[in-house]
PDB file of C-alpha atoms in Angstrom:
ATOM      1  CA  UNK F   1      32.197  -4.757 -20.811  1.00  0.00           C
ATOM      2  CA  UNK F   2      29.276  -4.190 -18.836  1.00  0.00           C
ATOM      3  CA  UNK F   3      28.699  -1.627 -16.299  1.00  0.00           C
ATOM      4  CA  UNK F   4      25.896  -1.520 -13.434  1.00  0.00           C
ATOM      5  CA  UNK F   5      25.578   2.711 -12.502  1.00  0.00           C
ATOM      6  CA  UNK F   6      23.884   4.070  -9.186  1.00  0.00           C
ATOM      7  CA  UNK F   7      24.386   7.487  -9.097  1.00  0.00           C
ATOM      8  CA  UNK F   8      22.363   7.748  -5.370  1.00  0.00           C
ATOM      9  CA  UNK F   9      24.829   6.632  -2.685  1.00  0.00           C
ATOM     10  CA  UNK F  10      21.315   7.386   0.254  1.00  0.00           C
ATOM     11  CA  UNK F  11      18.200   8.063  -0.026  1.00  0.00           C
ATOM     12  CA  UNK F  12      15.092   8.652   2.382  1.00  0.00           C
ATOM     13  CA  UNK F  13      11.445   8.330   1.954  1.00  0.00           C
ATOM     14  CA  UNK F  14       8.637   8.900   4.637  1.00  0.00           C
ATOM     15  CA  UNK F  15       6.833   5.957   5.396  1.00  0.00           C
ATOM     16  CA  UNK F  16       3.694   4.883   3.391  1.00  0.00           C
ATOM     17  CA  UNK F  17       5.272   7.107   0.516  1.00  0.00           C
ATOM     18  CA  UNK F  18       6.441   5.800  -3.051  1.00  0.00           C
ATOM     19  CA  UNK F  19      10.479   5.916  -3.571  1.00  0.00           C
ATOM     20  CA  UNK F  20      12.457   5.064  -7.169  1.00  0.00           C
ATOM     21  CA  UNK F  21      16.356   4.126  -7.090  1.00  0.00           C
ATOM     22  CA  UNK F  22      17.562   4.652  -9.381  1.00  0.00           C
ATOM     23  CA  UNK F  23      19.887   2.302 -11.879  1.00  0.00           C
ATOM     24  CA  UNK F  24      21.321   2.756 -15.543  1.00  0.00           C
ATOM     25  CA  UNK F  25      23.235   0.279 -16.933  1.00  0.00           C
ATOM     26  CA  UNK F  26      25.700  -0.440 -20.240  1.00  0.00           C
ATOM     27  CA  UNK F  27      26.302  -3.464 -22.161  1.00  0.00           C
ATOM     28  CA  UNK F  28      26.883  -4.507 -26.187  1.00  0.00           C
ATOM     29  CA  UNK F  29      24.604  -7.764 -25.649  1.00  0.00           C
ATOM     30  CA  UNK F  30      21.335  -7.404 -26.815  1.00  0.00           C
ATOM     31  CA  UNK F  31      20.020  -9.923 -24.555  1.00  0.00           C
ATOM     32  CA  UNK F  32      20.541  -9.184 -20.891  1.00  0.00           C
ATOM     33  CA  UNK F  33      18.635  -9.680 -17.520  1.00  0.00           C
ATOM     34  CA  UNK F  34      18.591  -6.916 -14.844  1.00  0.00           C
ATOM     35  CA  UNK F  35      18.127  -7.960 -10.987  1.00  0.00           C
ATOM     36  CA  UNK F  36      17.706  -5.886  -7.845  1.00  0.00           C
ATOM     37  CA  UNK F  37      18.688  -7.320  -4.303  1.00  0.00           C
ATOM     38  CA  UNK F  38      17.931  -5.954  -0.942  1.00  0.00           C
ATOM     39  CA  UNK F  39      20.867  -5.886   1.494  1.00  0.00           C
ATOM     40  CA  UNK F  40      19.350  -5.348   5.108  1.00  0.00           C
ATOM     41  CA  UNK F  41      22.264  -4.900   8.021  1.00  0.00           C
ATOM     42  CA  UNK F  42      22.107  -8.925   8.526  1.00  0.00           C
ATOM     43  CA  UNK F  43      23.735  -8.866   5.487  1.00  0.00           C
ATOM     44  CA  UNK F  44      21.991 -11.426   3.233  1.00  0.00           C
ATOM     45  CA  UNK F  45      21.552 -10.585  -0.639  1.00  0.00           C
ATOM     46  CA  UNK F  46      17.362 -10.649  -0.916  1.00  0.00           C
ATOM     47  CA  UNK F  47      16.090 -10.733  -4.435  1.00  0.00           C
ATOM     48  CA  UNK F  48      13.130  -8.906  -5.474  1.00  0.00           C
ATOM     49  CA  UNK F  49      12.481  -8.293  -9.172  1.00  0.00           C
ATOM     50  CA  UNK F  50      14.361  -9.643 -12.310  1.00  0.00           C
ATOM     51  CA  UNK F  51      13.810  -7.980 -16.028  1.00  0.00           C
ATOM     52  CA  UNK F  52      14.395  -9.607 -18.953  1.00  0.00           C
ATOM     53  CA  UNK F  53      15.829  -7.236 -21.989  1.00  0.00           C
ATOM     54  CA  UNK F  54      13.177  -8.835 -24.534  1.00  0.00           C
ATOM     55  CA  UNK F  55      10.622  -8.331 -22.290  1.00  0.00           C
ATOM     56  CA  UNK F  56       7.584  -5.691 -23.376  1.00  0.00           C
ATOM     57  CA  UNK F  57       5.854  -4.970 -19.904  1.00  0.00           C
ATOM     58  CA  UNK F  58       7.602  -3.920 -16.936  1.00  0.00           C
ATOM     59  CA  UNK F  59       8.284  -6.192 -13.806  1.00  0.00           C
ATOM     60  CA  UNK F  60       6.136  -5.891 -10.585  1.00  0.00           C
ATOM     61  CA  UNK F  61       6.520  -8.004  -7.403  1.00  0.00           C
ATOM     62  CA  UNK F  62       3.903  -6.846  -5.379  1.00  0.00           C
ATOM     63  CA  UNK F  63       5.139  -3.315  -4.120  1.00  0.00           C
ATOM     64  CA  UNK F  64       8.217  -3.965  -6.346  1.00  0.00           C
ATOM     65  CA  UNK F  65       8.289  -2.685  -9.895  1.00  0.00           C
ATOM     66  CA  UNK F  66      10.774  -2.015 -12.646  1.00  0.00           C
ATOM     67  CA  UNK F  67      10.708   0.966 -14.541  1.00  0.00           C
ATOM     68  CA  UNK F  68      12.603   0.010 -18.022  1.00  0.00           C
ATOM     69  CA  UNK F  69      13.592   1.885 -20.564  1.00  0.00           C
ATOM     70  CA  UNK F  70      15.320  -0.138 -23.085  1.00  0.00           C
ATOM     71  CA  UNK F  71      16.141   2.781 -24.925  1.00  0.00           C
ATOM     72  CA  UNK F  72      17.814   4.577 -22.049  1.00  0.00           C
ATOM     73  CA  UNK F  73      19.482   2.015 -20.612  1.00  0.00           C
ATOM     74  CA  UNK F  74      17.742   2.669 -17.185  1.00  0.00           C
ATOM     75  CA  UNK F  75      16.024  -0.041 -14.886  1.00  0.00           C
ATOM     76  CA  UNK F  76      15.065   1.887 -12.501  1.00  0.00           C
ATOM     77  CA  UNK F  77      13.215   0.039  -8.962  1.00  0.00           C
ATOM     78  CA  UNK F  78       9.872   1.872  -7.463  1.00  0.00           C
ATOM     79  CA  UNK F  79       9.332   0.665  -3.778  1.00  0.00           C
ATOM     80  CA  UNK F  80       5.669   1.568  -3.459  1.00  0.00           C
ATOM     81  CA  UNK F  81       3.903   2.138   0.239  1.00  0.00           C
ATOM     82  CA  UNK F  82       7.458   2.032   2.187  1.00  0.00           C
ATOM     83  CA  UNK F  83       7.830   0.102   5.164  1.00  0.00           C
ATOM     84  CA  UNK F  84      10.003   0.379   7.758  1.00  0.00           C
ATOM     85  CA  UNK F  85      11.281  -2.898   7.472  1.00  0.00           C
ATOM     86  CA  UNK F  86      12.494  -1.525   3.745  1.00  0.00           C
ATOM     87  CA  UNK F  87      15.283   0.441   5.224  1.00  0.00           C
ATOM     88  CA  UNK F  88      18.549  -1.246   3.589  1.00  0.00           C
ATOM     89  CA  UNK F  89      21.076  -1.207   0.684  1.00  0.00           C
ATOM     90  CA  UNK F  90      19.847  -2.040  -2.939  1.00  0.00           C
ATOM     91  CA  UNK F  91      21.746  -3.418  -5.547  1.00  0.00           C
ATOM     92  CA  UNK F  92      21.300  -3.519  -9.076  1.00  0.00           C
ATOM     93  CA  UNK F  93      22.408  -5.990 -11.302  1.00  0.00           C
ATOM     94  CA  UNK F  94      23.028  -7.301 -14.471  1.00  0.00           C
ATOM     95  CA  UNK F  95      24.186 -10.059 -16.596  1.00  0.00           C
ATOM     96  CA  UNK F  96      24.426 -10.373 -20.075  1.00  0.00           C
ATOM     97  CA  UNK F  97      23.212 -13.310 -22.054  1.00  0.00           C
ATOM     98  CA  UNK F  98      26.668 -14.214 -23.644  1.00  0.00           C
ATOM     99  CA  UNK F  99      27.883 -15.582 -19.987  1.00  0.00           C
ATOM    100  CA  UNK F 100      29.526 -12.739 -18.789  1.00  0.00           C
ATOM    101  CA  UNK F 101      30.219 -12.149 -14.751  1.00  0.00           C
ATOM    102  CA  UNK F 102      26.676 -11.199 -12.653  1.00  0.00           C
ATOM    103  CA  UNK F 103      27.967  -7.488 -12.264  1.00  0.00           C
ATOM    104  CA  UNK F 104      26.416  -4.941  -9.391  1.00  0.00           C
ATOM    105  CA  UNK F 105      26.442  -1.282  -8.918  1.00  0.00           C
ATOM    106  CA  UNK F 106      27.819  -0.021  -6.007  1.00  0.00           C
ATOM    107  CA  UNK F 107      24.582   0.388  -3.993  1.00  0.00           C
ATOM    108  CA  UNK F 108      22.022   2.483  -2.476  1.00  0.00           C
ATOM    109  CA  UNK F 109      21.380   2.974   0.647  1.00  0.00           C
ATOM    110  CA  UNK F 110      17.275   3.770   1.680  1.00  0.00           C
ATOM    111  CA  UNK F 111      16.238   4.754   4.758  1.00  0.00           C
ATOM    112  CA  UNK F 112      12.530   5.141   5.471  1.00  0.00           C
ATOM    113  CA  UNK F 113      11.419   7.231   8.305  1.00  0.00           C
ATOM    114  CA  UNK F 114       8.407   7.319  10.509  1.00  0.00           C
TER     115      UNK F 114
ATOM    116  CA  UNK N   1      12.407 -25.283   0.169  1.00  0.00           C
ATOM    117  CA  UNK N   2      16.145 -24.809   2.322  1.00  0.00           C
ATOM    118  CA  UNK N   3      18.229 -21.516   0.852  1.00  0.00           C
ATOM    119  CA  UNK N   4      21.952 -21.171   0.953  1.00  0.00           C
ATOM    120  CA  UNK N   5      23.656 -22.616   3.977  1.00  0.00           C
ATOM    121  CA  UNK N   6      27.134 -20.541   4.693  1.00  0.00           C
ATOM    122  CA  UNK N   7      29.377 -21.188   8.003  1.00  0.00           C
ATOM    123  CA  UNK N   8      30.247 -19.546   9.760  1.00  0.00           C
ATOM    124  CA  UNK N   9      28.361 -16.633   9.934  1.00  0.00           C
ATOM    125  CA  UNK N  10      31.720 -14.615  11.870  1.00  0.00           C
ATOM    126  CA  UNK N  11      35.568 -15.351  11.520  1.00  0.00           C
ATOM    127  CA  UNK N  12      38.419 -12.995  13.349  1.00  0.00           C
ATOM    128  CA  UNK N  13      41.569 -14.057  12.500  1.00  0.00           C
ATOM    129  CA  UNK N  14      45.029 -12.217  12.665  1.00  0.00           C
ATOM    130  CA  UNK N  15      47.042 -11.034   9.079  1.00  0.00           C
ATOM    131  CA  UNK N  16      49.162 -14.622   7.809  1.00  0.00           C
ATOM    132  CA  UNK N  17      46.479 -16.971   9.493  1.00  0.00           C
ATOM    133  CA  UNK N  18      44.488 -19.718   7.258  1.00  0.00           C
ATOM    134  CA  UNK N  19      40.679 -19.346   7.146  1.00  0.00           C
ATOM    135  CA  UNK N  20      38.022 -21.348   5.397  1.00  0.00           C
ATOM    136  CA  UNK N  21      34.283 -21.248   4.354  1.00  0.00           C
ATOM    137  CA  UNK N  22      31.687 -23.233   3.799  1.00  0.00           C
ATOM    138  CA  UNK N  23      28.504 -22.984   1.301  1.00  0.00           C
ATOM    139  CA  UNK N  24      25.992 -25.441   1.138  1.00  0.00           C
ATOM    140  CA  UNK N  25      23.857 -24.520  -2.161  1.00  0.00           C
ATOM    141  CA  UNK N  26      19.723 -24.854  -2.804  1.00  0.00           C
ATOM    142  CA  UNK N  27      19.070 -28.434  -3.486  1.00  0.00           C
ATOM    143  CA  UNK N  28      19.525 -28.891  -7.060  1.00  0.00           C
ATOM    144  CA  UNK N  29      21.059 -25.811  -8.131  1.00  0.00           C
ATOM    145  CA  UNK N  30      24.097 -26.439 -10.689  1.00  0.00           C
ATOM    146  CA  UNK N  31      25.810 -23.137 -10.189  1.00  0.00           C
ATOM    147  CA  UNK N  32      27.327 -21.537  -7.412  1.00  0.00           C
ATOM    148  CA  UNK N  33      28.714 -18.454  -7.155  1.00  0.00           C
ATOM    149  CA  UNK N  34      31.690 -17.263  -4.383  1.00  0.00           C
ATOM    150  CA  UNK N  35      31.646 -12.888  -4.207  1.00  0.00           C
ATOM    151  CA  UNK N  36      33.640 -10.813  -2.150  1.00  0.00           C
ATOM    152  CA  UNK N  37      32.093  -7.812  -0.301  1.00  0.00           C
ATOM    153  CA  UNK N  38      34.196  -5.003   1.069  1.00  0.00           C
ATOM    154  CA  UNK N  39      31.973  -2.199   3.131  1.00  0.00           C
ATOM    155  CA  UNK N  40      30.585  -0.211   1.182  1.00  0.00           C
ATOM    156  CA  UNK N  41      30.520  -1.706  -2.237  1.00  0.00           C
ATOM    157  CA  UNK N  42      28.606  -4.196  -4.159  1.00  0.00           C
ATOM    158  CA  UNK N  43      29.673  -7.936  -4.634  1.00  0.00           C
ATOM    159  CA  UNK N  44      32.401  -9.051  -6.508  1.00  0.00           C
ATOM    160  CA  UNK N  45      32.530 -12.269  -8.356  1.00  0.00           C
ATOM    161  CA  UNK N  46      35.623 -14.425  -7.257  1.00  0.00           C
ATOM    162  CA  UNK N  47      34.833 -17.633  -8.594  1.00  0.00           C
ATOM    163  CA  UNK N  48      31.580 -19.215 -10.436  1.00  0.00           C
ATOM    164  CA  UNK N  49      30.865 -23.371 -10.405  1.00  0.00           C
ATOM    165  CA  UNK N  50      29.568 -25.208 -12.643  1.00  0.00           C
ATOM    166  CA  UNK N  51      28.439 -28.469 -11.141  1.00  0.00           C
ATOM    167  CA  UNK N  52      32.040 -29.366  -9.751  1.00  0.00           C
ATOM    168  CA  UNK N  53      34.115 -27.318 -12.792  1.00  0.00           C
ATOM    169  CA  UNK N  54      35.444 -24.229 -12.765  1.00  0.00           C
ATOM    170  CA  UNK N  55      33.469 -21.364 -14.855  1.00  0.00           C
ATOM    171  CA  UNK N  56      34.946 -18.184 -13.735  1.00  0.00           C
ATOM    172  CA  UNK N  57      38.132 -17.465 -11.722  1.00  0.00           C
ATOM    173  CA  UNK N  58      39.573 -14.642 -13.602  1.00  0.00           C
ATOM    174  CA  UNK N  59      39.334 -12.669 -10.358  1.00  0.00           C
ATOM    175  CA  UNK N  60      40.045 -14.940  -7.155  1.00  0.00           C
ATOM    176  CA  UNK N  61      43.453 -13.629  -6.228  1.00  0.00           C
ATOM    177  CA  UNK N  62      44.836 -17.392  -6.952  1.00  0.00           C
ATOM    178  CA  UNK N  63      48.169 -16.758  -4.895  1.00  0.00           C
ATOM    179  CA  UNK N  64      46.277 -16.815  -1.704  1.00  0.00           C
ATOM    180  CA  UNK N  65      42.526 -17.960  -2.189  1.00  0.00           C
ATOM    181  CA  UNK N  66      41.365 -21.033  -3.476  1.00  0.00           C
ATOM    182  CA  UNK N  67      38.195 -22.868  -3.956  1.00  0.00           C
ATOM    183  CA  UNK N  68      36.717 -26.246  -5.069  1.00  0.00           C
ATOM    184  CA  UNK N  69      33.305 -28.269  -5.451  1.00  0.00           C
ATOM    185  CA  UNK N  70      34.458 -31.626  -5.461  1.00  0.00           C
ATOM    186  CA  UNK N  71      30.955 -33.559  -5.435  1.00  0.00           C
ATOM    187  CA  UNK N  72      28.953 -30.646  -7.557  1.00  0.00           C
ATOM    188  CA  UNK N  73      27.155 -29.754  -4.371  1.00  0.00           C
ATOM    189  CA  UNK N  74      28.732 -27.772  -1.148  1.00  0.00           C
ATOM    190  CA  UNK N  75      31.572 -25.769  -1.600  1.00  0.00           C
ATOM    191  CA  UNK N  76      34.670 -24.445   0.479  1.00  0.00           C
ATOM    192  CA  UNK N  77      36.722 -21.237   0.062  1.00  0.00           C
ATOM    193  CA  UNK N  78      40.340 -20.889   1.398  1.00  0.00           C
ATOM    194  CA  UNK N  79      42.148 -18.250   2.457  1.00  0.00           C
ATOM    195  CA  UNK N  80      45.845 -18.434   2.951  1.00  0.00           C
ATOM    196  CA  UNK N  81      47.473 -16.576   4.254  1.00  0.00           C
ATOM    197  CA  UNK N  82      45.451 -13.831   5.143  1.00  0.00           C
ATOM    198  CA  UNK N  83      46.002  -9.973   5.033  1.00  0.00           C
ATOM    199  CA  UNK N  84      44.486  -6.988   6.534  1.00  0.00           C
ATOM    200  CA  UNK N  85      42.737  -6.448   3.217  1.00  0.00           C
ATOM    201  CA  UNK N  86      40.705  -9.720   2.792  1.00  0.00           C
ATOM    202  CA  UNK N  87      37.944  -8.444   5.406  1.00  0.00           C
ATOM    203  CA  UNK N  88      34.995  -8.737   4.130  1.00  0.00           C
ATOM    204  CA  UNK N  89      32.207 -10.259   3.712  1.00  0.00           C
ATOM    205  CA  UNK N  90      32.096 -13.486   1.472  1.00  0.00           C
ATOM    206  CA  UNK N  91      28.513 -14.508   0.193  1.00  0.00           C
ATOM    207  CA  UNK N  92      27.809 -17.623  -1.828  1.00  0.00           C
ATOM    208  CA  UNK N  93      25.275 -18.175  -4.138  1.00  0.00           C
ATOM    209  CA  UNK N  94      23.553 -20.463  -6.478  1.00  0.00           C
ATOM    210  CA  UNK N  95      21.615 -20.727  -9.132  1.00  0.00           C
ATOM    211  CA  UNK N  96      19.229 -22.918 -11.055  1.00  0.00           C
ATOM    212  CA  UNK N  97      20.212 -22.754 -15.012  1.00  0.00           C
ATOM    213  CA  UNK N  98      23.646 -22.985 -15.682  1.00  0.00           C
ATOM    214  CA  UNK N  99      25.707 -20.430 -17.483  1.00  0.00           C
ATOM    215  CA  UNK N 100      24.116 -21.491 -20.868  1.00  0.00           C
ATOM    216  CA  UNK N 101      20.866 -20.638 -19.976  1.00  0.00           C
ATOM    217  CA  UNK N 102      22.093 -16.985 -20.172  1.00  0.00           C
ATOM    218  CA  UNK N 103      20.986 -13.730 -18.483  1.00  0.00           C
ATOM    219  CA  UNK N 104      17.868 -14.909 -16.755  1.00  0.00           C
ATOM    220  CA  UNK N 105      19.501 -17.671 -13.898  1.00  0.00           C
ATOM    221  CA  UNK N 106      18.597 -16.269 -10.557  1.00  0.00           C
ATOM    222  CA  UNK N 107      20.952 -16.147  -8.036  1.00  0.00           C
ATOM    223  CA  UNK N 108      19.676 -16.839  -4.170  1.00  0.00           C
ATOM    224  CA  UNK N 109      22.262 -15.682  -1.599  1.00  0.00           C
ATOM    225  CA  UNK N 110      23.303 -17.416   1.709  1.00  0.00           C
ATOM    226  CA  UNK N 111      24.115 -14.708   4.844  1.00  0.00           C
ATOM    227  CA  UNK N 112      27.258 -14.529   4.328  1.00  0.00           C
ATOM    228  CA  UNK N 113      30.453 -14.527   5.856  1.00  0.00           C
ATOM    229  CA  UNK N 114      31.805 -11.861   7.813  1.00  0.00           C
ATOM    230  CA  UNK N 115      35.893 -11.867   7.894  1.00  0.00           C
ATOM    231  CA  UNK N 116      37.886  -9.647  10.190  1.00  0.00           C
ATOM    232  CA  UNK N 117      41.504  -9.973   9.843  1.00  0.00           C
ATOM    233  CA  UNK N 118      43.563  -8.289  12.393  1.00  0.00           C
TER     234      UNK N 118
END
């Protein structure tokens, strides 16, 4: 079965500082794609960065980026240069290739400060 | 290019009462995708369309909720009756590839739902 794991319920970075949420993840499937969504208070699910398990470089989406390690089973997401306008829940998530369920971790929440 | 269309955006509705949603998916999208939010926790898959057939409903509480996709495009999610613990927040989604396509389908989310039931 797979799992989604976010061990950091809040965090808070300064503004105009780097931040990394963190994400680990399990699965049997050797071919699996990882996602992480912003959830501002409006409530919509906002996607910013997808990894593919097969995939040798690391994702970036302008200040997004991925930080995998295959061999740790950790996708972590660095938010580079926070904004205000970053302060919300992220989700990570993942679905194996074998068309399992789209699974998320339970969330972090990031609050930047001025 | 138009993203997910939900309505409406608020419900209140007291324990026993019927409620329904609405999701309109991105043009051209095959799959869409009903989760179930509860504060404080991440999405839950309820039920996952493929054009108009059924994918996934191994979690939709089928006593109570139910769900179709008659013309492969907008969808509709009933609840009925309702009880204290349906609130939530009920997001739709879709995606481009279908379920064969494997792990790398997107999935674009609509605003949501938000369900109070008294």
């Amino acid at each position: 079965a797979q799992k989604i794991t976010q061990t950091q319920p809040g965090m808070f970075v300064q503004e105009k500082e780097a931040v990394t949420l963190d994400c680990t993840y399990d699965t049997s499937d050797p071919s699996y794609g990882l996602f992480w969504y912003k959830q501002p208070s409006s409530g919509e699910m906002i996607f910013l960065i997808y990894q593919g398990s097969y995939d040798q470089q690391n994702a970036t989406e302008g200040r997004y980026s991925l930080n995998f390690q295959k061999a740790r089973k950790s996708a972590n997401l660095v938010i580079s240069a926070s904004q205000l306008g970053d302060s919300a829940m992220y989700f990570c998530a993942m679905r194996a290739a074998r068309g399992q369920n789209f699974v998320f971790g339970p969330g972090t929440r990031l609050s930047v400060l001025p | 290019e138009a993203g997910v269309a939900q309505s409406p955006r608020y419900k209140i509705i007291e324990k026993r009462q019927s409620v329904a949603f609405w999701c309109n998916p991105i043009s051209g999208h095959a799959t869409l995708y009903w989760y179930q939010q509860i504060l404080g926790q991440g999405p839950k898959l309820l039920i996952q369309f493929q054009n108009n057939g059924v994918v996934d409903d191994s979690q939709l509480p089928k006593d109570r909720f139910s769900a179709e996709r008659l013309k492969g495009v907008d969808s509709t999610l009933k609840i009925q009756p309702a009880k204290l613990e349906d609130s939530a927040v009920y997001l739709c989604a879709s995606s481009l590839v279908s379920i064969a396509g494997g792990s790398t389908d997107t999935q674009y989310f609509g605003p949501g739902t938000r369900l109070t039931v008294l």
